[in-house]
Coordinates of N, CA, C and O in Angstrom, one line a residue:
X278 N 52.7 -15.6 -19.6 CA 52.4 -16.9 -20.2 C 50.9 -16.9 -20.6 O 50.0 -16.6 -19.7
X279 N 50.5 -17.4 -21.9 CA 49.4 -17.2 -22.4 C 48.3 -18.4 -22.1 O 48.3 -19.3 -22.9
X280 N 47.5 -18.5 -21.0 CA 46.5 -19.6 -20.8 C 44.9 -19.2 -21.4 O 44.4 -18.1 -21.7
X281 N 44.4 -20.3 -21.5 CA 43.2 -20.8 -22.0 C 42.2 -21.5 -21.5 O 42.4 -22.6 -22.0
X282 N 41.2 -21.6 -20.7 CA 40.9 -22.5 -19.6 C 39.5 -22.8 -19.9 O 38.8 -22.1 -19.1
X283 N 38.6 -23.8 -20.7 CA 37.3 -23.8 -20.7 C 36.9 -24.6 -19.6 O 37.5 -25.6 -19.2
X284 N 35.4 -24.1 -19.0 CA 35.0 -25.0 -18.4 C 33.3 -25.3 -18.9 O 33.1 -25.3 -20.1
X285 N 32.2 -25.6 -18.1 CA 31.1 -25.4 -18.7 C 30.5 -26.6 -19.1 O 29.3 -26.8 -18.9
X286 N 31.2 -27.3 -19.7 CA 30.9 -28.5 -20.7 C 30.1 -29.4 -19.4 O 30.1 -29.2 -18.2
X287 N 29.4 -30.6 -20.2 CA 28.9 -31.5 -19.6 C 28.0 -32.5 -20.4 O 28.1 -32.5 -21.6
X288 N 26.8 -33.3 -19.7 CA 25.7 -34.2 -20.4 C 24.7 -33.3 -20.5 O 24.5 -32.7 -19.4
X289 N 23.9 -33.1 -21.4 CA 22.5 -32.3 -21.2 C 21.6 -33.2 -22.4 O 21.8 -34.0 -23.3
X290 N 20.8 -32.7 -22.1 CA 19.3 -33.6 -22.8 C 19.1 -33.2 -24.0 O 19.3 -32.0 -24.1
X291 N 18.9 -33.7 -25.1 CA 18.7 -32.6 -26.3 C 17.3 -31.8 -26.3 O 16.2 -32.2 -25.9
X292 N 17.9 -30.4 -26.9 CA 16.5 -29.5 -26.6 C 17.5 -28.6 -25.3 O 17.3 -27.4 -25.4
X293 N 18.3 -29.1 -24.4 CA 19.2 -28.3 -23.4 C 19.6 -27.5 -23.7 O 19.7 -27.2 -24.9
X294 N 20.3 -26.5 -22.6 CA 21.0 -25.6 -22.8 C 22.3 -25.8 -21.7 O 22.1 -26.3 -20.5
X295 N 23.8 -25.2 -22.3 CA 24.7 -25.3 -21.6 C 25.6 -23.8 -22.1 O 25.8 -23.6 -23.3
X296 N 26.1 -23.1 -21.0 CA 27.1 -22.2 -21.0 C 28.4 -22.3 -20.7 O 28.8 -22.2 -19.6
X297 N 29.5 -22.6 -22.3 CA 30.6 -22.4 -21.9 C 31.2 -21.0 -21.5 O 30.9 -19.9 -22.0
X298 N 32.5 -21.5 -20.3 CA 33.2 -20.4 -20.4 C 34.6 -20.4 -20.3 O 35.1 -21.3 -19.7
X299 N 35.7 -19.1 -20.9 CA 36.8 -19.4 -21.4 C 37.8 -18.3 -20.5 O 38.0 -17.2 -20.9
X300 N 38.3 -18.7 -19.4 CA 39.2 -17.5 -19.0 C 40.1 -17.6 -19.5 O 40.6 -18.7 -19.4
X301 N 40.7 -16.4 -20.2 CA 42.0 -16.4 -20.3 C 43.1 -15.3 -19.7 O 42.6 -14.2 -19.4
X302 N 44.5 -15.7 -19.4 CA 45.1 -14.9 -19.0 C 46.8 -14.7 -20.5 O 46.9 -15.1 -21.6
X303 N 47.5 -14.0 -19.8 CA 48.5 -13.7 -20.1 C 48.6 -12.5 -21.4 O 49.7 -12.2 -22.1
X304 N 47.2 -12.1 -21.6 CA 47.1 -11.4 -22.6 C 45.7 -10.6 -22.5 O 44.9 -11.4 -21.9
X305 N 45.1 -9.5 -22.8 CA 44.0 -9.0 -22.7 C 43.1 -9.1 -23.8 O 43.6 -9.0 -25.0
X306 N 41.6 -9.3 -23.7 CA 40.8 -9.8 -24.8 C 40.4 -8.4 -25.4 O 39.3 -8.5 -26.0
X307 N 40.8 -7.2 -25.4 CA 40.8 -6.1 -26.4 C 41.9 -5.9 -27.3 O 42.1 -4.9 -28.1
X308 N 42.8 -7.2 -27.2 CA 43.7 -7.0 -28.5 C 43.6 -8.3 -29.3 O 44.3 -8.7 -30.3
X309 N 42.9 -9.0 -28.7 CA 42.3 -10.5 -29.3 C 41.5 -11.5 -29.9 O 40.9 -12.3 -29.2
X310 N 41.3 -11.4 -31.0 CA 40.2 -12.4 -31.3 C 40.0 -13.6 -30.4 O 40.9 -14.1 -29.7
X311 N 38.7 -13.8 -30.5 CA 38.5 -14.7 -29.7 C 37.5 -15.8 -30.6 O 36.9 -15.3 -31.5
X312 N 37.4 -17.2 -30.5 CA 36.6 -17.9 -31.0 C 36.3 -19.2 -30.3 O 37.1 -19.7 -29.5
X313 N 35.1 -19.9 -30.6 CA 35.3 -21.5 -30.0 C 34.9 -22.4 -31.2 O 33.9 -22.4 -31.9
X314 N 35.8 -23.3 -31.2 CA 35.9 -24.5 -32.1 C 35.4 -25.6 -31.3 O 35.2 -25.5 -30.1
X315 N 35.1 -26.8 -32.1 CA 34.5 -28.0 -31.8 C 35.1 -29.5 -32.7 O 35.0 -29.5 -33.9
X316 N 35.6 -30.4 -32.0 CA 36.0 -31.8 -32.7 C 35.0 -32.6 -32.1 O 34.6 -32.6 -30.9
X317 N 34.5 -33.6 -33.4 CA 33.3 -34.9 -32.6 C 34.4 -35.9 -33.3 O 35.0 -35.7 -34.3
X318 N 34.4 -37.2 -32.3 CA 35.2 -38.0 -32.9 C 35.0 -38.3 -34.1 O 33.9 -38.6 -34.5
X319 N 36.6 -38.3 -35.4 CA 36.4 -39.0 -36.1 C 36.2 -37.7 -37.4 O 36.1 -37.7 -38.6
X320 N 36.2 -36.6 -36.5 CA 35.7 -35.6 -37.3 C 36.6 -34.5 -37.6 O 37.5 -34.7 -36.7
X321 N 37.1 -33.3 -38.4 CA 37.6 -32.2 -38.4 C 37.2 -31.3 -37.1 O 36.0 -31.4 -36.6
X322 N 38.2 -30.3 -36.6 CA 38.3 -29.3 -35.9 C 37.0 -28.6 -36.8 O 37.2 -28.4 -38.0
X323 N 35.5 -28.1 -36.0 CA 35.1 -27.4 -37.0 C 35.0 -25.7 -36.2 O 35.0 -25.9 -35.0
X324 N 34.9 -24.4 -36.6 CA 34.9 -23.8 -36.0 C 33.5 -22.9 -36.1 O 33.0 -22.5 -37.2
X325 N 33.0 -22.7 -34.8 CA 31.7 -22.7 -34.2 C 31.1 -20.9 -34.3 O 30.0 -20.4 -34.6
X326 N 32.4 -20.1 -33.7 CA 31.9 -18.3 -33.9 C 32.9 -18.1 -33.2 O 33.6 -19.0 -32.5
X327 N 33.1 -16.8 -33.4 CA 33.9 -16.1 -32.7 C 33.3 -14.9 -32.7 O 32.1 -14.7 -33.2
X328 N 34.5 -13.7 -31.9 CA 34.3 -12.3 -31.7 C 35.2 -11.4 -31.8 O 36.0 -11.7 -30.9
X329 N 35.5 -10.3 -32.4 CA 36.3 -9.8 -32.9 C 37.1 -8.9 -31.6 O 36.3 -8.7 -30.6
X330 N 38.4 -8.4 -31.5 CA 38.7 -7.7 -30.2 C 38.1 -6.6 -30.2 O 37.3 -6.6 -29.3
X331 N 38.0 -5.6 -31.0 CA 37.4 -4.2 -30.1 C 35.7 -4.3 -30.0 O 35.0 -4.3 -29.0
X332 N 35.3 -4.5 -31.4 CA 34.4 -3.9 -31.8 C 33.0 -5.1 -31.6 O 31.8 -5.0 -32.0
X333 N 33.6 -6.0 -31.0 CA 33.1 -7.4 -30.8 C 31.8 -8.0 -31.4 O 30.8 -8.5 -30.9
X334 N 32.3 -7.6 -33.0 CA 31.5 -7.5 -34.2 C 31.7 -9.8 -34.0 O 32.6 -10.2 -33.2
X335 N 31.0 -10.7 -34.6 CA 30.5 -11.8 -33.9 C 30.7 -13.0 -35.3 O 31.4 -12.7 -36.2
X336 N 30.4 -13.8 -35.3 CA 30.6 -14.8 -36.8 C 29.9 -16.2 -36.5 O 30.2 -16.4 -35.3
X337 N 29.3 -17.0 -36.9 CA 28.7 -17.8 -36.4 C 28.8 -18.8 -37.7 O 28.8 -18.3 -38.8
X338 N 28.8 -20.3 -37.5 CA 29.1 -21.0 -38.7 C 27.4 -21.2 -39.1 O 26.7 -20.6 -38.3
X339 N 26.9 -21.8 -40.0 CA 25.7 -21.8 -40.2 C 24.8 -22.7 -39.4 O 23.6 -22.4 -39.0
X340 N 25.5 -23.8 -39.2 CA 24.4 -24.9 -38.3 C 24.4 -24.4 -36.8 O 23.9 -25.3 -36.0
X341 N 24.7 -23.2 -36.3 CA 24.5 -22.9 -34.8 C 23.9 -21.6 -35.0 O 23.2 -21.1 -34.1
X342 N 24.1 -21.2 -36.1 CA 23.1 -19.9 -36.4 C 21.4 -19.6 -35.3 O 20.4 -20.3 -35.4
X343 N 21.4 -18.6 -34.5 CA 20.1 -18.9 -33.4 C 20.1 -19.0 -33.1 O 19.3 -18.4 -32.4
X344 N 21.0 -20.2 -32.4 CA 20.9 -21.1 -31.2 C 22.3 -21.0 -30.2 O 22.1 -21.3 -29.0
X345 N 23.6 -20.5 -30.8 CA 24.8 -19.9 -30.1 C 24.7 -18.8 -30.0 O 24.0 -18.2 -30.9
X346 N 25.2 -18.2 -29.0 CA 25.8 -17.0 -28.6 C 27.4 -16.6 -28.1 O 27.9 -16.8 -27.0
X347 N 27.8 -16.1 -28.9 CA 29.3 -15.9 -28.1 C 29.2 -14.8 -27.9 O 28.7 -14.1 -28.8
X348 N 29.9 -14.5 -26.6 CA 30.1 -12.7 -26.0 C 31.3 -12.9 -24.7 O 31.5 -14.0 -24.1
X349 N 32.0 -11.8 -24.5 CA 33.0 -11.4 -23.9 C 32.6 -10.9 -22.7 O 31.5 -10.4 -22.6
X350 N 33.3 -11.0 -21.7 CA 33.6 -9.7 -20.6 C 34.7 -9.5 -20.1 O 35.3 -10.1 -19.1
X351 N 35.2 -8.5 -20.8 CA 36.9 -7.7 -21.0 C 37.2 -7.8 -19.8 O 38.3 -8.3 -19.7
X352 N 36.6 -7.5 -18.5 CA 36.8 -7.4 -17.4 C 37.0 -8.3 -16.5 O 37.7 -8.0 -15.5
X353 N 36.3 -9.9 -16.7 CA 36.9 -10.4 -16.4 C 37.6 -11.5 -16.7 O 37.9 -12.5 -16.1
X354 N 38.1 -10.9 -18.0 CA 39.0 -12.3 -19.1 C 38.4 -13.0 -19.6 O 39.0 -14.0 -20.0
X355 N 36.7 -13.1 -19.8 CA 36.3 -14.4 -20.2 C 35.5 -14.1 -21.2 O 34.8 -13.1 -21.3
X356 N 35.6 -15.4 -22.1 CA 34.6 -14.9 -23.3 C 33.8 -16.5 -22.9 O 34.3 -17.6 -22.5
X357 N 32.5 -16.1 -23.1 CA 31.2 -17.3 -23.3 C 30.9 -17.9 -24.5 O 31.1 -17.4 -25.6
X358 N 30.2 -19.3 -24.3 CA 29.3 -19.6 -25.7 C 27.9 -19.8 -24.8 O 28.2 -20.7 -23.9
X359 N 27.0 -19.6 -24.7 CA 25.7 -19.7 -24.7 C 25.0 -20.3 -25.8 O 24.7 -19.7 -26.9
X360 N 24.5 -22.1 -25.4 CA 24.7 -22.9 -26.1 C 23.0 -23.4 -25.7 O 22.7 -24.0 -24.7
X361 N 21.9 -23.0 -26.8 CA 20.2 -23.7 -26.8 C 19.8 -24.5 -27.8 O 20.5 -24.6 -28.8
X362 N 19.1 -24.9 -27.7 CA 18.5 -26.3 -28.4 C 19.6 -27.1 -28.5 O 20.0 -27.3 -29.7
X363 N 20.0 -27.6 -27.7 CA 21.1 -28.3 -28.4 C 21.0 -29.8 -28.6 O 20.7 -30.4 -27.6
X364 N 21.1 -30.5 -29.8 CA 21.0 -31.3 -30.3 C 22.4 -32.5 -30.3 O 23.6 -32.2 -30.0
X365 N 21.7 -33.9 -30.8 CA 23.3 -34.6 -30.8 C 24.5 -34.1 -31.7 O 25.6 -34.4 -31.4
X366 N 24.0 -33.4 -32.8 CA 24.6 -33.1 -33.8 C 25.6 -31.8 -32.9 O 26.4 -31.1 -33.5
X367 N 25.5 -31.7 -32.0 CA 26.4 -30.6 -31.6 C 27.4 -30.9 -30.2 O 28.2 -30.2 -29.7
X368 N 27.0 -32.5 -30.0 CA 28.3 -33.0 -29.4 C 29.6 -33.3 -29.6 O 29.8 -34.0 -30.6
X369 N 30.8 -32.9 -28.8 CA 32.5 -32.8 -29.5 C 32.4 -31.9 -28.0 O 31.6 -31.5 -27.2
X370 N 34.0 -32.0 -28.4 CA 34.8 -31.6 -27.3 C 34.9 -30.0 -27.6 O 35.5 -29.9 -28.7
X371 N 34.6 -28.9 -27.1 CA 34.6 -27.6 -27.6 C 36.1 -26.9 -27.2 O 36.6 -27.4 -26.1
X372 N 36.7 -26.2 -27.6 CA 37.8 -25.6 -27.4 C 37.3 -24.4 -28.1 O 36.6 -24.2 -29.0
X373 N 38.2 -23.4 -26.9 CA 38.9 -22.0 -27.0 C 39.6 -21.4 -27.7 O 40.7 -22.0 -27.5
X374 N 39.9 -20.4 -28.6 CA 41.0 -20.2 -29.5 C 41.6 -18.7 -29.3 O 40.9 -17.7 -29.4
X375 N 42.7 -18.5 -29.2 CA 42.3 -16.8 -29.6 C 43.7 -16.5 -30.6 O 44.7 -17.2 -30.5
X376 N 43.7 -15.1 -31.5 CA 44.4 -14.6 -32.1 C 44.6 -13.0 -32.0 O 43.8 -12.2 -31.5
X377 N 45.8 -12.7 -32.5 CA 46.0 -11.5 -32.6 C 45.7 -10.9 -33.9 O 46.1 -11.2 -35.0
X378 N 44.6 -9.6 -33.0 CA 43.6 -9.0 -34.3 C 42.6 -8.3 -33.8 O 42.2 -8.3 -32.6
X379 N 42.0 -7.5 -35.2 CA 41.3 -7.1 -34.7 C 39.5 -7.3 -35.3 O 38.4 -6.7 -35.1
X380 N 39.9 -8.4 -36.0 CA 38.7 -8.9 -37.1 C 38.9 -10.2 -37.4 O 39.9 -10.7 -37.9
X381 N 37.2 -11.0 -37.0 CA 37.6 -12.5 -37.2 C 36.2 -12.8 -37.6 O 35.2 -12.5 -37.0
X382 N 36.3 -13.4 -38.8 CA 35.3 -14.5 -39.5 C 35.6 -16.1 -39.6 O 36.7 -16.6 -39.5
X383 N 34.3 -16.7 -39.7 CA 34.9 -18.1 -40.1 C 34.2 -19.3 -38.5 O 33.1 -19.8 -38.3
X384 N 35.1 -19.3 -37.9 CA 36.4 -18.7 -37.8 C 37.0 -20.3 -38.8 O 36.5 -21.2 -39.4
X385 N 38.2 -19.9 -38.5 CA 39.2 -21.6 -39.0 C 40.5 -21.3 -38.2 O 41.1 -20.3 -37.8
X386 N 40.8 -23.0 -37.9 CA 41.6 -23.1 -36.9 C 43.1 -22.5 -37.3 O 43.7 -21.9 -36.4
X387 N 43.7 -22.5 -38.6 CA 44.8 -22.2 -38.9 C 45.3 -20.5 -38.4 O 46.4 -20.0 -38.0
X388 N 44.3 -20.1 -38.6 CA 44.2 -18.4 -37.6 C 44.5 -18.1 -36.6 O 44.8 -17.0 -36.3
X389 N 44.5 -19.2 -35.6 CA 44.6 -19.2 -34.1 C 45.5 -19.6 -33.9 O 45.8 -20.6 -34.6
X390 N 46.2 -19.0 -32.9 CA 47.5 -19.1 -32.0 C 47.5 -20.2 -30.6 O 48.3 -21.1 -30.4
X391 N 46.2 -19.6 -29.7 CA 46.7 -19.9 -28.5 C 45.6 -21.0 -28.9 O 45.1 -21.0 -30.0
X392 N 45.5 -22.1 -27.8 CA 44.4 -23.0 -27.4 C 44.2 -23.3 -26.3 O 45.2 -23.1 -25.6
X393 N 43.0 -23.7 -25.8 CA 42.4 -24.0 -24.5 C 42.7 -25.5 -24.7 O 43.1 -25.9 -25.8
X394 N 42.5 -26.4 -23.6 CA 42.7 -28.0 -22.8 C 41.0 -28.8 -23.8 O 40.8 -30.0 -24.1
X395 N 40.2 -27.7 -23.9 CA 38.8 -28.4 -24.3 C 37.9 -28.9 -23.2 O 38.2 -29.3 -22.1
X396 N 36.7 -28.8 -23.7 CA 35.8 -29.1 -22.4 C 34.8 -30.2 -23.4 O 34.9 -30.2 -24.6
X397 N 33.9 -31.2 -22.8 CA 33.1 -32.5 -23.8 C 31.9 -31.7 -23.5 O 31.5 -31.1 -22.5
X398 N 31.4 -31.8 -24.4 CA 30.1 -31.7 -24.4 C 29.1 -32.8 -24.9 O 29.1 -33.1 -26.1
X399 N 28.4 -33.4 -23.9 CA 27.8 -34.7 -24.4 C 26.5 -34.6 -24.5 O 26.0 -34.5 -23.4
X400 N 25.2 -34.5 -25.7 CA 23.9 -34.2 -25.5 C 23.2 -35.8 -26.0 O 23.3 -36.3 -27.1
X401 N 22.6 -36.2 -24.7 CA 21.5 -37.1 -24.6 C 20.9 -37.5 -23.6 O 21.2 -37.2 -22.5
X402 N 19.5 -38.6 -24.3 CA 18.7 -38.6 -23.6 C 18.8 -40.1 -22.1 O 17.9 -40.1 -21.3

């Protein structure tokens, strides 16, 4: 059975930093794209970066460009967002995505299979 589990999320100050993270099971992240999306109420699913399965070649939408990081560790099921300066403009509920592949741009949610529960991310002062 294929799970998704973010946790990480929380209130932080803008200018903060917060580290999500996404274990998943029932499938191994070297045959998986991986990516993390974000909804702010009121708003479209928008999708934030991902990481491709093997080659963990990376994609980042423009307005987090710098300031995200997404990376993996095959070993122990989990892929990160490493999340700086963060501003209000980047509060929403973040969710986990992953597909089968071996190359992901974009990302966009129609690509993705599995999903995570979401974690809030709330930035203020």
């Amino acid at each position: 059975q294929v799970q998704l589990v973010e946790s990480g999320g929380g209130l932080v100050q803008p200018g903060g930093s917060l580290r999500l993270s996404c274990v998943v099971s029932g499938f191994t992240l070297n045959t998986y794209n991986m990516a993390w999306f974000r909804q702010a109420p009121g708003k479209e699913r928008e999708g934030v970066s991902c990481i491709s399965s093997i080659d963990e070649i990376t994609d980042y939408t423009d307005s987090v460009k710098g300031r995200f990081t997404i990376s993996k560790d095959n070993a122990r099921n989990t892929v990160y967002l490493q999340m700086n300066s963060l501003g209000p403009e980047d509060a929403a509920v973040y969710y986990c995505a992953a597909s089968y592949g071996s190359y992901c741009s974009g990302p966009v949610p129609w690509e993705f299979d599995y999903w995570g529960q979401g974690t809030q991310v709330t930035v203020s002062s």
